[in-house]
Amino acid sequence: MSLGAGPEGGPKEILVWSVKCMLDGTVVSGDSTGTVSFWDAKLYSRLQRIASHKADILDLAVSVDGESVFSGGMDRRTTLYRRTAGSKSGEKRRWVEIAHQRFHSHDVKAMTTFETKGISILASGGLDTAPIIVPVREYGKEHHRTLPCLPQQPPACSAPRKRLLVSWWDREVSLWRIATSLQTLVESNEYGDSSHSPTKRLVAKVLIQGEESISSADIVQDGSLLVVATLSTIKVFRLKAKHDSTIGLRKIDLPTELRGVGAKIIQWSPDGKWLLYVTSNSKIQAIRVAGWADSKKTPRLLPQIVNFKRLPRKTLQSNYLHGSLGAYDRSISCVAFSADSRILAVGDLSGHLDTWVLEGHEDLTQDPPITSPNNDKTSSSSSSDESDESDAEDHPTLVYAQHWKRNPTAHLIPKLPSAALIMSFRPTKLTAISPKALINGNGHLHPTRHNPYPHSHDLPTGEDRLFIVTAEHQFYEINILAGKISDWSRRNPTSALPKEFRSIRDRAMGCIWDVVHSSSMNPDRQRIWLYGNAWLWMFDLAQDLPRPDHDEDDASDSDEPQVGEFSKMRKRKREKAVQKKSINLSMDHDSDRPARLGQKERDSGAGSQIPPHELTTGVGRKMRKTTGAEGGDATFVKLGRHVSDESEAEDEEEDDEEDQALVRLRR
């Protein structure tokens, strides 16, 4: 199999940059001349060649059915090829170039296809760092989609009390000081004017040694400690202001238990007393910080490591589509502490939530144990996990008379329909703590000979409402200590969200709370700001969302759905859809609505569907169907992909099954 000599005036040899094989024995190659070649793998001969690019072809992608091939290269083109039927009977099918378009602004370096029952997309990327999603089956009927180049978890955090902003990229961490408040910026009108006093200033920079990029970083709210993690190491720094308004960093020695340990997620508790980290295999551990309240002493990390055991869940190994993924769906995606640092919640990709509470009151007069009973069991085999867990509960690791235990109502929290993108506890106004309570919070307990270190079993009683935004942009608020959905979430289901918000395709990346308290129990304002790559939304959780407009048929005496009537509402909607099918069978040929009301207008996972009047390629998408000789009963039938009633019913049943757990919880 040879491509021959290179073109005149160019290199003598032709370089092949990409090769793909099909199930029917066809081999596809893309070379440095911009030519796509189709080969017969049995005869080792070239069947066809198409010169479709003006520069090197860097990668190829083949659809699952083998009927479509995509190519991308240095000329920024993404080209589609498809097989066509021969004009004569018995004639072999040939490949033709259907269309090409420049989706990228630079070289297209890599591309691949992903096709399932409802998704059929091509994903491509290049030097412009912006992945492009293109429909495969519905090419030309749907828009393409550009994904943001920023990661899902923003590489930035802040210390509001010290007006410090921390950002990181690759192996470098930068610390910025925001010099003035927003009100001062508005009054002085100095946005982006470098000639006057700067609104921000670079006060420190850290370069992490090694070849691995930074996976996560966090700073304590008072700006005293900074932690940086890669997948192989964890580094903790103490921050101290200098006379020239810069910040000096001093590395804190880690205990031997943390040396050589990396993390994909790392986070300080709001009070700065606990350092939580999640390893690359989704193992959750925490370590206590001592000496945090004394500014004259250097904080130190205690050698006692607390291990958090998650509830056993069913994995997707039974599904052949996930057979090679193992426990990937159990990978932890986000963590959250409550405002008082006594409740911890984690969420994984499957939608499960695990929660723990900090039992007891802090007693600084008690010395922490030298060794932890849990540390010796971390290296045990998986067969003894249950016994280790029971032993850990019988002999917990006490740190200053406190220990973490599983939330007693954790088993009542149901599985979310999709993975949690954002988890955040509602902020609360913390009451002042007396100096005596900081020393010994267990004054009513006295040591004995058999119990030299007594501790309280009191559970936290502060704010426990956890606000969650899922990957499908659904809102849920859960009372963690009660194990049920909050009253606000009961009154405001996802269907009450504005249609404009539900139609946003870019996922949420973070949230900011805007809470003003008139007292510790009655807040004046409970606003949450959600933001994505190019959008910003505000929701006021102190009041209910406005109800969406309904048809007259859907109107009822009660403006809000009663608890337990969600299945009845869904059933009524189905019945009304069936009743309206006969009414809407005939439609105007200029309308973009489907001919059948029950037929779903779906996309393949890329962009939204292109309206028929905006289509620039292909034949018409509708035909007129007549019944009888005179043609009195005429309807317009769409020629697009048809969704049968059976598949529609199956999808509705799947949606019902996913919603059953949350519906029961709403009751």
Short mmCIF file of N, CA and C in Angstrom, two decimals, residues 124-256:
data_model
loop_
_atom_site.label_atom_id
_atom_site.label_comp_id
_atom_site.label_asym_id
_atom_site.label_seq_id
_atom_site.Cartn_x
_atom_site.Cartn_y
_atom_site.Cartn_z
N SER A 124 -14.47 17.70 17.98
CA SER A 124 -13.16 18.03 17.40
C SER A 124 -12.52 19.13 18.21
N GLY A 125 -11.20 19.15 18.20
CA GLY A 125 -10.43 20.15 18.93
C GLY A 125 -9.13 20.46 18.23
N GLY A 126 -8.57 21.61 18.60
CA GLY A 126 -7.32 22.03 17.97
C GLY A 126 -6.60 23.07 18.80
N LEU A 127 -5.77 23.86 18.14
CA LEU A 127 -4.95 24.84 18.82
C LEU A 127 -5.76 26.02 19.34
N ASP A 128 -6.98 26.19 18.91
CA ASP A 128 -7.79 27.29 19.41
C ASP A 128 -8.40 26.98 20.78
N THR A 129 -8.16 25.76 21.31
CA THR A 129 -8.59 25.33 22.66
C THR A 129 -10.09 25.41 22.85
N ALA A 130 -10.87 25.39 21.80
CA ALA A 130 -12.33 25.44 21.90
C ALA A 130 -12.90 24.20 21.23
N PRO A 131 -13.32 23.19 21.98
CA PRO A 131 -13.92 22.00 21.37
C PRO A 131 -15.20 22.34 20.63
N ILE A 132 -15.39 21.68 19.48
CA ILE A 132 -16.57 21.90 18.64
C ILE A 132 -17.38 20.61 18.59
N ILE A 133 -18.70 20.72 18.78
CA ILE A 133 -19.61 19.58 18.70
C ILE A 133 -20.44 19.74 17.43
N VAL A 134 -20.38 18.74 16.54
CA VAL A 134 -21.08 18.77 15.26
C VAL A 134 -22.00 17.56 15.19
N PRO A 135 -23.25 17.71 14.75
CA PRO A 135 -24.14 16.55 14.62
C PRO A 135 -23.68 15.62 13.50
N VAL A 136 -23.87 14.33 13.68
CA VAL A 136 -23.48 13.35 12.67
C VAL A 136 -24.69 12.92 11.86
N ARG A 137 -25.67 12.29 12.49
CA ARG A 137 -26.86 11.85 11.77
C ARG A 137 -27.68 13.03 11.25
N GLU A 138 -27.72 14.11 12.01
CA GLU A 138 -28.52 15.27 11.64
C GLU A 138 -27.64 16.40 11.09
N TYR A 139 -26.57 16.02 10.40
CA TYR A 139 -25.68 17.06 9.85
C TYR A 139 -26.45 17.90 8.82
N GLY A 140 -26.34 19.21 8.97
CA GLY A 140 -27.06 20.12 8.10
C GLY A 140 -28.43 20.50 8.60
N LYS A 141 -28.97 19.74 9.57
CA LYS A 141 -30.28 20.04 10.14
C LYS A 141 -30.19 20.66 11.53
N GLU A 142 -29.01 20.59 12.13
CA GLU A 142 -28.80 21.16 13.46
C GLU A 142 -27.57 22.06 13.45
N HIS A 143 -27.57 23.01 14.35
CA HIS A 143 -26.42 23.90 14.50
C HIS A 143 -25.27 23.16 15.18
N HIS A 144 -24.06 23.60 14.92
CA HIS A 144 -22.93 23.09 15.68
C HIS A 144 -22.86 23.85 17.00
N ARG A 145 -22.04 23.39 17.90
CA ARG A 145 -21.94 23.98 19.23
C ARG A 145 -20.48 24.11 19.63
N THR A 146 -20.13 25.28 20.16
CA THR A 146 -18.77 25.54 20.63
C THR A 146 -18.74 25.45 22.14
N LEU A 147 -17.92 24.56 22.67
CA LEU A 147 -17.80 24.40 24.11
C LEU A 147 -16.80 25.42 24.66
N PRO A 148 -16.98 25.87 25.89
CA PRO A 148 -16.03 26.82 26.48
C PRO A 148 -14.68 26.15 26.72
N CYS A 149 -13.63 26.93 26.59
CA CYS A 149 -12.29 26.40 26.79
C CYS A 149 -11.91 26.32 28.26
N LEU A 150 -12.69 26.95 29.14
CA LEU A 150 -12.40 26.92 30.57
C LEU A 150 -12.87 25.60 31.17
N PRO A 151 -12.20 25.12 32.22
CA PRO A 151 -12.65 23.88 32.87
C PRO A 151 -13.97 24.08 33.60
N GLN A 152 -14.63 22.96 33.91
CA GLN A 152 -15.91 23.03 34.60
C GLN A 152 -15.76 23.62 35.99
N GLN A 153 -14.69 23.27 36.68
CA GLN A 153 -14.40 23.86 37.98
C GLN A 153 -13.51 25.07 37.78
N PRO A 154 -13.96 26.28 38.10
CA PRO A 154 -13.15 27.49 37.86
C PRO A 154 -11.82 27.44 38.60
N PRO A 155 -10.71 27.73 37.92
CA PRO A 155 -9.39 27.71 38.58
C PRO A 155 -9.14 29.01 39.35
N ALA A 156 -10.01 29.30 40.31
CA ALA A 156 -9.87 30.51 41.11
C ALA A 156 -10.63 30.33 42.41
N CYS A 157 -10.15 30.99 43.46
CA CYS A 157 -10.81 31.03 44.75
C CYS A 157 -10.41 32.34 45.43
N SER A 158 -11.03 32.65 46.56
CA SER A 158 -10.79 33.95 47.17
C SER A 158 -10.84 33.86 48.68
N ALA A 159 -10.23 34.86 49.32
CA ALA A 159 -10.29 35.06 50.77
C ALA A 159 -10.96 36.41 51.00
N PRO A 160 -12.28 36.44 51.17
CA PRO A 160 -12.99 37.73 51.23
C PRO A 160 -12.51 38.65 52.34
N ARG A 161 -12.14 38.09 53.48
CA ARG A 161 -11.76 38.94 54.61
C ARG A 161 -10.50 39.75 54.32
N LYS A 162 -9.59 39.19 53.53
CA LYS A 162 -8.35 39.88 53.19
C LYS A 162 -8.35 40.40 51.75
N ARG A 163 -9.47 40.27 51.05
CA ARG A 163 -9.61 40.74 49.67
C ARG A 163 -8.50 40.17 48.78
N LEU A 164 -8.28 38.86 48.92
CA LEU A 164 -7.27 38.15 48.14
C LEU A 164 -7.97 37.24 47.14
N LEU A 165 -7.45 37.23 45.92
CA LEU A 165 -7.93 36.37 44.85
C LEU A 165 -6.79 35.46 44.42
N VAL A 166 -7.06 34.16 44.38
CA VAL A 166 -6.06 33.16 44.01
C VAL A 166 -6.49 32.54 42.68
N SER A 167 -5.59 32.51 41.72
CA SER A 167 -5.84 31.88 40.43
C SER A 167 -4.65 30.99 40.09
N TRP A 168 -4.91 29.94 39.35
CA TRP A 168 -3.83 29.02 38.98
C TRP A 168 -4.06 28.49 37.58
N TRP A 169 -2.95 28.14 36.96
CA TRP A 169 -2.98 27.53 35.63
C TRP A 169 -1.66 26.79 35.42
N ASP A 170 -1.77 25.59 34.91
CA ASP A 170 -0.60 24.74 34.70
C ASP A 170 0.09 24.48 36.05
N ARG A 171 1.30 25.02 36.28
CA ARG A 171 2.01 24.79 37.54
C ARG A 171 2.24 26.09 38.32
N GLU A 172 1.53 27.14 37.95
CA GLU A 172 1.77 28.44 38.56
C GLU A 172 0.52 28.94 39.28
N VAL A 173 0.74 29.49 40.49
CA VAL A 173 -0.33 30.06 41.30
C VAL A 173 -0.04 31.55 41.49
N SER A 174 -1.06 32.37 41.26
CA SER A 174 -0.92 33.83 41.41
C SER A 174 -1.89 34.32 42.47
N LEU A 175 -1.41 35.25 43.32
CA LEU A 175 -2.23 35.85 44.36
C LEU A 175 -2.40 37.33 44.04
N TRP A 176 -3.65 37.77 43.99
CA TRP A 176 -3.97 39.15 43.67
C TRP A 176 -4.71 39.77 44.85
N ARG A 177 -4.42 41.04 45.09
CA ARG A 177 -5.15 41.78 46.11
C ARG A 177 -6.07 42.79 45.43
N ILE A 178 -7.36 42.70 45.72
CA ILE A 178 -8.34 43.64 45.21
C ILE A 178 -8.30 44.86 46.13
N ALA A 179 -7.86 45.98 45.60
CA ALA A 179 -7.50 47.11 46.44
C ALA A 179 -8.70 47.86 46.99
N THR A 180 -9.76 48.02 46.22
CA THR A 180 -10.88 48.85 46.63
C THR A 180 -12.18 48.08 46.52
N SER A 181 -13.20 48.60 47.17
CA SER A 181 -14.52 47.98 47.12
C SER A 181 -15.22 48.35 45.83
N LEU A 182 -16.31 47.67 45.57
CA LEU A 182 -17.06 47.93 44.34
C LEU A 182 -17.65 49.34 44.34
N GLN A 183 -18.12 49.80 45.50
CA GLN A 183 -18.70 51.14 45.57
C GLN A 183 -17.66 52.20 45.23
N THR A 184 -16.44 52.00 45.72
CA THR A 184 -15.37 52.96 45.41
C THR A 184 -15.04 52.93 43.93
N LEU A 185 -15.07 51.75 43.32
CA LEU A 185 -14.78 51.65 41.89
C LEU A 185 -15.83 52.39 41.07
N VAL A 186 -17.10 52.28 41.47
CA VAL A 186 -18.16 52.95 40.73
C VAL A 186 -18.04 54.46 40.86
N GLU A 187 -17.74 54.92 42.06
CA GLU A 187 -17.65 56.36 42.28
C GLU A 187 -16.44 56.97 41.60
N SER A 188 -15.31 56.26 41.61
CA SER A 188 -14.09 56.81 41.02
C SER A 188 -14.03 56.62 39.51
N ASN A 189 -14.83 55.66 38.98
CA ASN A 189 -14.87 55.41 37.53
C ASN A 189 -13.47 55.11 36.99
N GLU A 190 -12.80 54.13 37.64
CA GLU A 190 -11.43 53.79 37.27
C GLU A 190 -11.34 52.38 36.73
N TYR A 191 -12.35 51.91 36.04
CA TYR A 191 -12.33 50.55 35.50
C TYR A 191 -11.25 50.43 34.43
N GLY A 192 -10.32 49.51 34.65
CA GLY A 192 -9.32 49.20 33.63
C GLY A 192 -8.37 50.33 33.32
N ASP A 193 -8.31 51.39 34.12
CA ASP A 193 -7.41 52.51 33.86
C ASP A 193 -6.14 52.28 34.65
N SER A 194 -5.08 51.84 34.00
CA SER A 194 -3.82 51.52 34.67
C SER A 194 -3.03 52.76 35.05
N SER A 195 -3.38 53.92 34.54
CA SER A 195 -2.64 55.14 34.86
C SER A 195 -2.93 55.61 36.28
N HIS A 196 -4.09 55.27 36.83
CA HIS A 196 -4.44 55.65 38.19
C HIS A 196 -4.14 54.47 39.13
N SER A 197 -4.62 54.55 40.36
CA SER A 197 -4.39 53.47 41.32
C SER A 197 -5.03 52.20 40.81
N PRO A 198 -4.29 51.12 40.80
CA PRO A 198 -4.83 49.87 40.22
C PRO A 198 -5.93 49.29 41.09
N THR A 199 -6.88 48.66 40.47
CA THR A 199 -7.94 47.98 41.21
C THR A 199 -7.50 46.62 41.70
N LYS A 200 -6.46 46.08 41.14
CA LYS A 200 -5.91 44.81 41.60
C LYS A 200 -4.39 44.86 41.48
N ARG A 201 -3.74 44.05 42.31
CA ARG A 201 -2.28 44.05 42.33
C ARG A 201 -1.78 42.65 42.58
N LEU A 202 -0.80 42.23 41.81
CA LEU A 202 -0.18 40.93 42.01
C LEU A 202 0.76 41.01 43.21
N VAL A 203 0.45 40.25 44.26
CA VAL A 203 1.23 40.32 45.50
C VAL A 203 2.10 39.10 45.73
N ALA A 204 1.86 38.00 45.04
CA ALA A 204 2.70 36.81 45.22
C ALA A 204 2.48 35.87 44.05
N LYS A 205 3.48 35.03 43.83
CA LYS A 205 3.41 34.03 42.76
C LYS A 205 4.19 32.80 43.21
N VAL A 206 3.62 31.64 42.95
CA VAL A 206 4.24 30.37 43.35
C VAL A 206 4.32 29.47 42.14
N LEU A 207 5.47 28.84 41.94
CA LEU A 207 5.67 27.87 40.87
C LEU A 207 5.92 26.51 41.50
N ILE A 208 5.03 25.57 41.24
CA ILE A 208 5.12 24.22 41.81
C ILE A 208 6.11 23.40 41.00
N GLN A 209 7.06 22.79 41.67
CA GLN A 209 8.05 21.97 40.99
C GLN A 209 7.44 20.66 40.52
N GLY A 210 8.02 20.12 39.46
CA GLY A 210 7.53 18.88 38.89
C GLY A 210 6.92 19.10 37.52
N GLU A 211 6.41 18.03 36.96
CA GLU A 211 5.83 18.08 35.62
C GLU A 211 4.30 18.06 35.62
N GLU A 212 3.68 17.77 36.76
CA GLU A 212 2.23 17.68 36.80
C GLU A 212 1.61 19.06 37.01
N SER A 213 0.47 19.27 36.38
CA SER A 213 -0.26 20.52 36.54
C SER A 213 -1.05 20.51 37.85
N ILE A 214 -1.41 21.69 38.28
CA ILE A 214 -2.18 21.84 39.51
C ILE A 214 -3.61 21.35 39.27
N SER A 215 -4.08 20.46 40.12
CA SER A 215 -5.43 19.93 40.00
C SER A 215 -6.43 20.71 40.82
N SER A 216 -6.00 21.28 41.96
CA SER A 216 -6.91 22.03 42.81
C SER A 216 -6.10 22.89 43.78
N ALA A 217 -6.71 23.95 44.26
CA ALA A 217 -6.10 24.84 45.24
C ALA A 217 -7.19 25.54 46.01
N ASP A 218 -6.85 26.01 47.23
CA ASP A 218 -7.83 26.71 48.05
C ASP A 218 -7.09 27.55 49.08
N ILE A 219 -7.77 28.58 49.57
CA ILE A 219 -7.22 29.50 50.55
C ILE A 219 -8.22 29.66 51.67
N VAL A 220 -7.71 29.79 52.90
CA VAL A 220 -8.58 30.00 54.04
C VAL A 220 -9.24 31.37 53.93
N GLN A 221 -10.44 31.50 54.47
CA GLN A 221 -11.20 32.74 54.32
C GLN A 221 -10.48 33.95 54.92
N ASP A 222 -9.68 33.74 55.97
CA ASP A 222 -8.95 34.86 56.55
C ASP A 222 -7.61 35.10 55.86
N GLY A 223 -7.30 34.33 54.80
CA GLY A 223 -6.10 34.55 54.02
C GLY A 223 -4.82 34.15 54.71
N SER A 224 -4.85 33.25 55.67
CA SER A 224 -3.64 32.87 56.41
C SER A 224 -2.97 31.63 55.85
N LEU A 225 -3.72 30.73 55.22
CA LEU A 225 -3.16 29.47 54.73
C LEU A 225 -3.58 29.25 53.28
N LEU A 226 -2.66 28.70 52.51
CA LEU A 226 -2.89 28.35 51.11
C LEU A 226 -2.48 26.91 50.89
N VAL A 227 -3.31 26.14 50.20
CA VAL A 227 -2.99 24.76 49.89
C VAL A 227 -3.08 24.57 48.38
N VAL A 228 -2.10 23.86 47.83
CA VAL A 228 -2.03 23.58 46.40
C VAL A 228 -1.82 22.08 46.24
N ALA A 229 -2.56 21.47 45.30
CA ALA A 229 -2.48 20.02 45.13
C ALA A 229 -2.32 19.67 43.66
N THR A 230 -1.50 18.65 43.42
CA THR A 230 -1.45 17.95 42.15
C THR A 230 -1.89 16.52 42.40
N LEU A 231 -1.88 15.71 41.37
CA LEU A 231 -2.30 14.32 41.56
C LEU A 231 -1.28 13.49 42.32
N SER A 232 -0.13 14.06 42.63
CA SER A 232 0.91 13.31 43.34
C SER A 232 1.40 13.98 44.61
N THR A 233 1.16 15.29 44.79
CA THR A 233 1.68 15.99 45.95
C THR A 233 0.65 16.99 46.47
N ILE A 234 0.80 17.34 47.76
CA ILE A 234 0.03 18.39 48.42
C ILE A 234 1.01 19.31 49.12
N LYS A 235 0.86 20.61 48.92
CA LYS A 235 1.73 21.59 49.53
C LYS A 235 0.88 22.64 50.24
N VAL A 236 1.29 22.97 51.48
CA VAL A 236 0.59 23.95 52.30
C VAL A 236 1.55 25.10 52.60
N PHE A 237 1.06 26.34 52.44
CA PHE A 237 1.86 27.53 52.66
C PHE A 237 1.16 28.43 53.67
N ARG A 238 1.98 29.12 54.47
CA ARG A 238 1.46 30.15 55.37
C ARG A 238 1.72 31.51 54.73
N LEU A 239 0.70 32.35 54.71
CA LEU A 239 0.79 33.67 54.09
C LEU A 239 0.96 34.72 55.18
N LYS A 240 1.89 35.63 54.93
CA LYS A 240 2.14 36.71 55.88
C LYS A 240 2.46 37.97 55.11
N ALA A 241 1.81 39.08 55.48
CA ALA A 241 2.00 40.35 54.77
C ALA A 241 3.37 40.94 55.07
N LYS A 242 3.97 41.58 54.05
CA LYS A 242 5.25 42.25 54.18
C LYS A 242 5.05 43.76 54.23
N HIS A 243 6.17 44.47 54.48
CA HIS A 243 6.09 45.93 54.59
C HIS A 243 5.80 46.58 53.25
N ASP A 244 6.17 45.95 52.14
CA ASP A 244 5.95 46.55 50.82
C ASP A 244 4.60 46.14 50.23
N SER A 245 3.68 45.74 51.08
CA SER A 245 2.32 45.36 50.69
C SER A 245 2.26 44.08 49.89
N THR A 246 3.36 43.36 49.76
CA THR A 246 3.33 42.04 49.13
C THR A 246 3.10 40.98 50.20
N ILE A 247 3.04 39.76 49.79
CA ILE A 247 2.78 38.65 50.70
C ILE A 247 3.92 37.65 50.61
N GLY A 248 4.41 37.25 51.74
CA GLY A 248 5.43 36.22 51.79
C GLY A 248 4.82 34.86 52.07
N LEU A 249 5.36 33.84 51.45
CA LEU A 249 4.85 32.49 51.61
C LEU A 249 5.91 31.62 52.27
N ARG A 250 5.48 30.88 53.26
CA ARG A 250 6.37 29.97 53.97
C ARG A 250 5.76 28.58 53.95
N LYS A 251 6.53 27.62 53.49
CA LYS A 251 6.02 26.27 53.36
C LYS A 251 5.92 25.61 54.73
N ILE A 252 4.81 24.92 54.96
CA ILE A 252 4.56 24.21 56.22
C ILE A 252 4.87 22.74 56.01
N ASP A 253 5.62 22.19 56.94
CA ASP A 253 5.98 20.77 56.85
C ASP A 253 4.74 19.90 57.03
N LEU A 254 4.62 18.90 56.20
CA LEU A 254 3.49 17.98 56.25
C LEU A 254 3.85 16.76 57.09
N PRO A 255 2.88 16.15 57.75
CA PRO A 255 3.16 14.89 58.45
C PRO A 255 3.51 13.79 57.46
N THR A 256 4.14 12.78 57.95
CA THR A 256 4.59 11.69 57.07
C THR A 256 3.42 11.01 56.37
#
